[in-house]
mmCIF file of C-alpha atoms in Angstrom:
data_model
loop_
_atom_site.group_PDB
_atom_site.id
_atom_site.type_symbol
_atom_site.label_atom_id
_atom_site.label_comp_id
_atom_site.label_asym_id
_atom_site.label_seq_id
_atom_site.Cartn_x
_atom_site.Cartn_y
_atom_site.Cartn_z
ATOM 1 C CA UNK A 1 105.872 107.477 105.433
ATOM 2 C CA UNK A 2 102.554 106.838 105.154
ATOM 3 C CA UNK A 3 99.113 108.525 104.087
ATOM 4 C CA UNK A 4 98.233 109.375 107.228
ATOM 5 C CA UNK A 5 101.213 111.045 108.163
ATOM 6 C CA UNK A 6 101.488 112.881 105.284
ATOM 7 C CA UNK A 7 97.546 114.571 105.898
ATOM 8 C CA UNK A 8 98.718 114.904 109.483
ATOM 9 C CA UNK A 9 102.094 117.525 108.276
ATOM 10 C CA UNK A 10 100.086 118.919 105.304
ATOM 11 C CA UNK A 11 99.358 122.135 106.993
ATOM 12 C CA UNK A 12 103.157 122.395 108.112
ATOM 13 C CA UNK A 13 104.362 121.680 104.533
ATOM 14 C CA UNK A 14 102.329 124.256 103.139
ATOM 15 C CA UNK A 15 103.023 126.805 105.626
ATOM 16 C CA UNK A 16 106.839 126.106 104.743
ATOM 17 C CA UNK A 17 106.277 126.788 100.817
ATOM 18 C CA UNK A 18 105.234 130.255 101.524
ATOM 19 C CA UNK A 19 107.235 133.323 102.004
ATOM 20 C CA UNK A 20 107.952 134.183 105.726
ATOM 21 C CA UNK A 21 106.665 130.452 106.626
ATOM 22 C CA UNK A 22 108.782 127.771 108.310
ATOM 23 C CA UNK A 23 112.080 126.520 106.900
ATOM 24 C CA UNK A 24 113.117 123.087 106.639
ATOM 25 C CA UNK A 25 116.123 123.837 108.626
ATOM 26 C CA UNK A 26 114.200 124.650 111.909
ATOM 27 C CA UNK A 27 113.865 123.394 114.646
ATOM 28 C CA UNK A 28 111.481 120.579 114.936
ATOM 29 C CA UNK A 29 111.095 120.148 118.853
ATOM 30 C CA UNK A 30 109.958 124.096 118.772
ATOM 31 C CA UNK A 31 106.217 125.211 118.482
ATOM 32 C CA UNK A 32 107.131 127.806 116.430
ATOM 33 C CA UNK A 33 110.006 128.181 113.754
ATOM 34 C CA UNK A 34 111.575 131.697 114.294
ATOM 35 C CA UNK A 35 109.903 133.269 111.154
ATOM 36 C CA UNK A 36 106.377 132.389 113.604
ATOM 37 C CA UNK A 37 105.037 130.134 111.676
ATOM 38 C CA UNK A 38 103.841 127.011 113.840
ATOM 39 C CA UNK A 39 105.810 123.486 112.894
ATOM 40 C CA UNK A 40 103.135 121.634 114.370
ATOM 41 C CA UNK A 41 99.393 120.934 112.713
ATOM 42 C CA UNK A 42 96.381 122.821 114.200
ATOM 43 C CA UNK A 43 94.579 120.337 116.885
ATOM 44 C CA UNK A 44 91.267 120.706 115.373
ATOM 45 C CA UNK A 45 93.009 118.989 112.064
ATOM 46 C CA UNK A 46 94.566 116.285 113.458
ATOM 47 C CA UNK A 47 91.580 115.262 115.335
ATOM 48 C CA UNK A 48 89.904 115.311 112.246
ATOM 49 C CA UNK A 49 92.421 113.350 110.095
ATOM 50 C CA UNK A 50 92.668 110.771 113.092
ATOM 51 C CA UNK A 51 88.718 110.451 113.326
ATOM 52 C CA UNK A 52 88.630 109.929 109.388
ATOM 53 C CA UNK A 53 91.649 107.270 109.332
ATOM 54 C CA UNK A 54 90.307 105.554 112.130
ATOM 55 C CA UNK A 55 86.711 105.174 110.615
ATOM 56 C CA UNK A 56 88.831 104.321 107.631
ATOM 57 C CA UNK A 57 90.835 101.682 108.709
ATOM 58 C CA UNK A 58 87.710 100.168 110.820
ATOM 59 C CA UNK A 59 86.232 99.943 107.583
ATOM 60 C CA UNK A 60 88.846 98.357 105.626
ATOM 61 C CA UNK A 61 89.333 95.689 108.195
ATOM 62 C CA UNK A 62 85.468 94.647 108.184
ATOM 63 C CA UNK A 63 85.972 94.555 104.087
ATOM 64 C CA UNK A 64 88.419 92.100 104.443
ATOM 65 C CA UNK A 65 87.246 90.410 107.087
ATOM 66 C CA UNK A 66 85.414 86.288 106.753
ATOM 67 C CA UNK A 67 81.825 87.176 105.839
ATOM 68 C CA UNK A 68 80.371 85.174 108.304
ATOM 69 C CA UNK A 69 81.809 87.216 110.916
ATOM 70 C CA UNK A 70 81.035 90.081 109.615
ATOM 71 C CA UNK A 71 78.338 91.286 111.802
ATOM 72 C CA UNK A 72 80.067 90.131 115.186
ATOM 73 C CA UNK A 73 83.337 92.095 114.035
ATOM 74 C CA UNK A 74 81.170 95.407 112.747
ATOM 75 C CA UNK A 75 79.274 95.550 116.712
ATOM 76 C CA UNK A 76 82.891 94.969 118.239
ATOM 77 C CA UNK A 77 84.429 97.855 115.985
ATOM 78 C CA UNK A 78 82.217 100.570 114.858
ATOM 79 C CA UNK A 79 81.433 103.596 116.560
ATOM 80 C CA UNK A 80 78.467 102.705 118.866
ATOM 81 C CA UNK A 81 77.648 106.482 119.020
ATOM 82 C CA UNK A 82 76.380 106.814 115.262
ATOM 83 C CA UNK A 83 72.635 106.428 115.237
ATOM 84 C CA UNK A 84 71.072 103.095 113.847
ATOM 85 C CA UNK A 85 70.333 104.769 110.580
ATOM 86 C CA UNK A 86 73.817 105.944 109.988
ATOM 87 C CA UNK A 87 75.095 102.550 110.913
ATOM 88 C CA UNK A 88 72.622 100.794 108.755
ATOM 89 C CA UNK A 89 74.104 103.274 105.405
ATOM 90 C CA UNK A 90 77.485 102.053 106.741
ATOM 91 C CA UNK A 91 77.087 98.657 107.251
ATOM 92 C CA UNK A 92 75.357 98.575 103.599
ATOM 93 C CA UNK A 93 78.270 100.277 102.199
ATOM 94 C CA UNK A 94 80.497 97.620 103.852
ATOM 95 C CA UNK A 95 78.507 94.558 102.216
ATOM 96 C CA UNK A 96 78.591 96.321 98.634
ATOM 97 C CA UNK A 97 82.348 96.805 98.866
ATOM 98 C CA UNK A 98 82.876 93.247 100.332
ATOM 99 C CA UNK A 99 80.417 92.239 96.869
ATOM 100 C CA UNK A 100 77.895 90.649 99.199
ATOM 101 C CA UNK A 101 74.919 89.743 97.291
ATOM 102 C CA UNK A 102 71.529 92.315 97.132
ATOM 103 C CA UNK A 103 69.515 89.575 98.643
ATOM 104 C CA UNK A 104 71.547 88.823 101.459
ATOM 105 C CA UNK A 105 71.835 92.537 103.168
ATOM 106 C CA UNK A 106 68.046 92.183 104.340
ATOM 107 C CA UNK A 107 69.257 88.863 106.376
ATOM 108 C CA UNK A 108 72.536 90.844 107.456
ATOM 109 C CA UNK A 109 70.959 93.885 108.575
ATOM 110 C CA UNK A 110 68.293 91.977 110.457
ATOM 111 C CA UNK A 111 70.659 89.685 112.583
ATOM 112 C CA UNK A 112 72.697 92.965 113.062
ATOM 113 C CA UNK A 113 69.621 94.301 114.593
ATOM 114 C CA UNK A 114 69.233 97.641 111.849
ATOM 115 C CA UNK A 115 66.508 97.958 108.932
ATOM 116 C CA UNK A 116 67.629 98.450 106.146
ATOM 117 C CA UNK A 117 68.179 102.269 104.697
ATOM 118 C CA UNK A 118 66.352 102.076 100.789
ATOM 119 C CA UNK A 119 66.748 105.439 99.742
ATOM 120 C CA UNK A 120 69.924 107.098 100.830
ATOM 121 C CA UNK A 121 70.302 110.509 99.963
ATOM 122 C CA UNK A 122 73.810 112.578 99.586
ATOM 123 C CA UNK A 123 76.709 111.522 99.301
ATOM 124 C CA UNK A 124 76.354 107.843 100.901
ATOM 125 C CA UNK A 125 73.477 107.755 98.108
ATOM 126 C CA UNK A 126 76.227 108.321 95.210
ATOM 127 C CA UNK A 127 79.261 106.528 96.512
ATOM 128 C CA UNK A 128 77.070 103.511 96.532
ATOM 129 C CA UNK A 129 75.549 104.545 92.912
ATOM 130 C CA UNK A 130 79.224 104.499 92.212
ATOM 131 C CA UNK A 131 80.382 101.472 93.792
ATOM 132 C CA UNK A 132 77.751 99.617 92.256
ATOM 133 C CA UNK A 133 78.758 100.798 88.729
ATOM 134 C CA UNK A 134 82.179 100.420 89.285
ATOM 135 C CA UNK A 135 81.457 96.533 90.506
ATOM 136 C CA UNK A 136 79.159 95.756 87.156
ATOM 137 C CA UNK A 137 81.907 97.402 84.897
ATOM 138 C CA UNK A 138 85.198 96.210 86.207
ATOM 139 C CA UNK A 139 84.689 92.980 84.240
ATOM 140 C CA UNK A 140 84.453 95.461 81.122
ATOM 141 C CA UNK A 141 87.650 97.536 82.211
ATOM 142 C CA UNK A 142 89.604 94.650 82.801
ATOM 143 C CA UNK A 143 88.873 93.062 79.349
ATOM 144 C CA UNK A 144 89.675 96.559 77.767
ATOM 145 C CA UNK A 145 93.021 96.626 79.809
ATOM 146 C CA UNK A 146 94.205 93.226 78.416
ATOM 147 C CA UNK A 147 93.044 93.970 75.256
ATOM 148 C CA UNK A 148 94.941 97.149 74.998
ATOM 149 C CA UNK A 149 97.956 95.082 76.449
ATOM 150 C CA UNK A 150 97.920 92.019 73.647
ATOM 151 C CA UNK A 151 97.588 95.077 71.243
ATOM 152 C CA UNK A 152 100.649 96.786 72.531
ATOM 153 C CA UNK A 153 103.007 93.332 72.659
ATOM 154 C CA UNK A 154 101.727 92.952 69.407
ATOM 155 C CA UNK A 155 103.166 96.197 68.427
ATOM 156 C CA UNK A 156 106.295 95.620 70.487
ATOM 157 C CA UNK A 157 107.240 92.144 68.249
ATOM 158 C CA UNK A 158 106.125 94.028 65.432
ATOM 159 C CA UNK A 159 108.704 96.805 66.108
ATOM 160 C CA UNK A 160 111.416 93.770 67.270
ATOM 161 C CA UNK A 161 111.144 91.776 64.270
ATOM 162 C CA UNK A 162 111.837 94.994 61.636
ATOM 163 C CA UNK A 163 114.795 95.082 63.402
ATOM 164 C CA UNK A 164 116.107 91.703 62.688
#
């Protein structure tokens, strides 16, 4: 099962847990469990979940993709119907998860044919606000997690040896 698929039956889970909804026991090729409540997601929602997962996986792809390719594979997958503004934000967004140097998004977004888009507002504004901190402090977590982890062995032989 994945994530996807588990958005997608959301609203037909839920309806189940309440009283008068849809039991597990019914039939899954109906529309409609006998009790009325529908076994199958509204359309609107899937087309929403599908729209987000697609954009998703799109994205996730061009993260991991070589990053000299990465403006050839971004104009063969990304929605050509977002304005050039919008695809600048994402495109931006893509190079700071992918840890693509500051001064090489100017070159980026030029040979992709978009300026680039300084002050972002919203939410695109603080996921990259957040990004960004998350980059310059996972150094810091990661020495904190292996710190916390020698501590803890040490603890663990500790413990071992008052047994012995």
């Amino acid at each position: 099962t994945t994530i996807k698929s588990l958005l997608l039956k959301l609203p037909v889970l839920e309806a189940e847990k309440k009283p008068g909804g849809a039991t597990r026991h019914s039939n899954v090729n109906q529309s409609k469990s006998l009790s009325g409540a529908s076994t199958i997601a509204p359309a609107m929602y899937t087309k929403m979940v599908n729209k987000e997962f697609r954009k998703l996986e799109v994205m996730l792809k061009l993260v991991g993709s070589p990053k000299d390719m990465l403006v050839d594979m971004f104009r063969a997958q990304w929605d050509s119907s977002i304005d050039t503004s919008m695809m600048a934000s994402d495109f931006q967004t893509i190079m700071i998860l992918k840890g693509i140097p500051r001064n090489d998004h100017a070159s980026m977004l030029e040979s992709l044919g978009v300026e680039a888009v300084e002050g972002r507002v919203g939410a695109d504004s603080s996921m990259t606000v957040n990004i960004q901190a998350l980059q310059e402090k996972g150094s810091d977590v990661a020495a904190k997690v292996n710190a916390d982890l020698d501590q803890m062995r040490q603890r663990v032989d500790r413990f071992r040896n008052a047994f012995r």
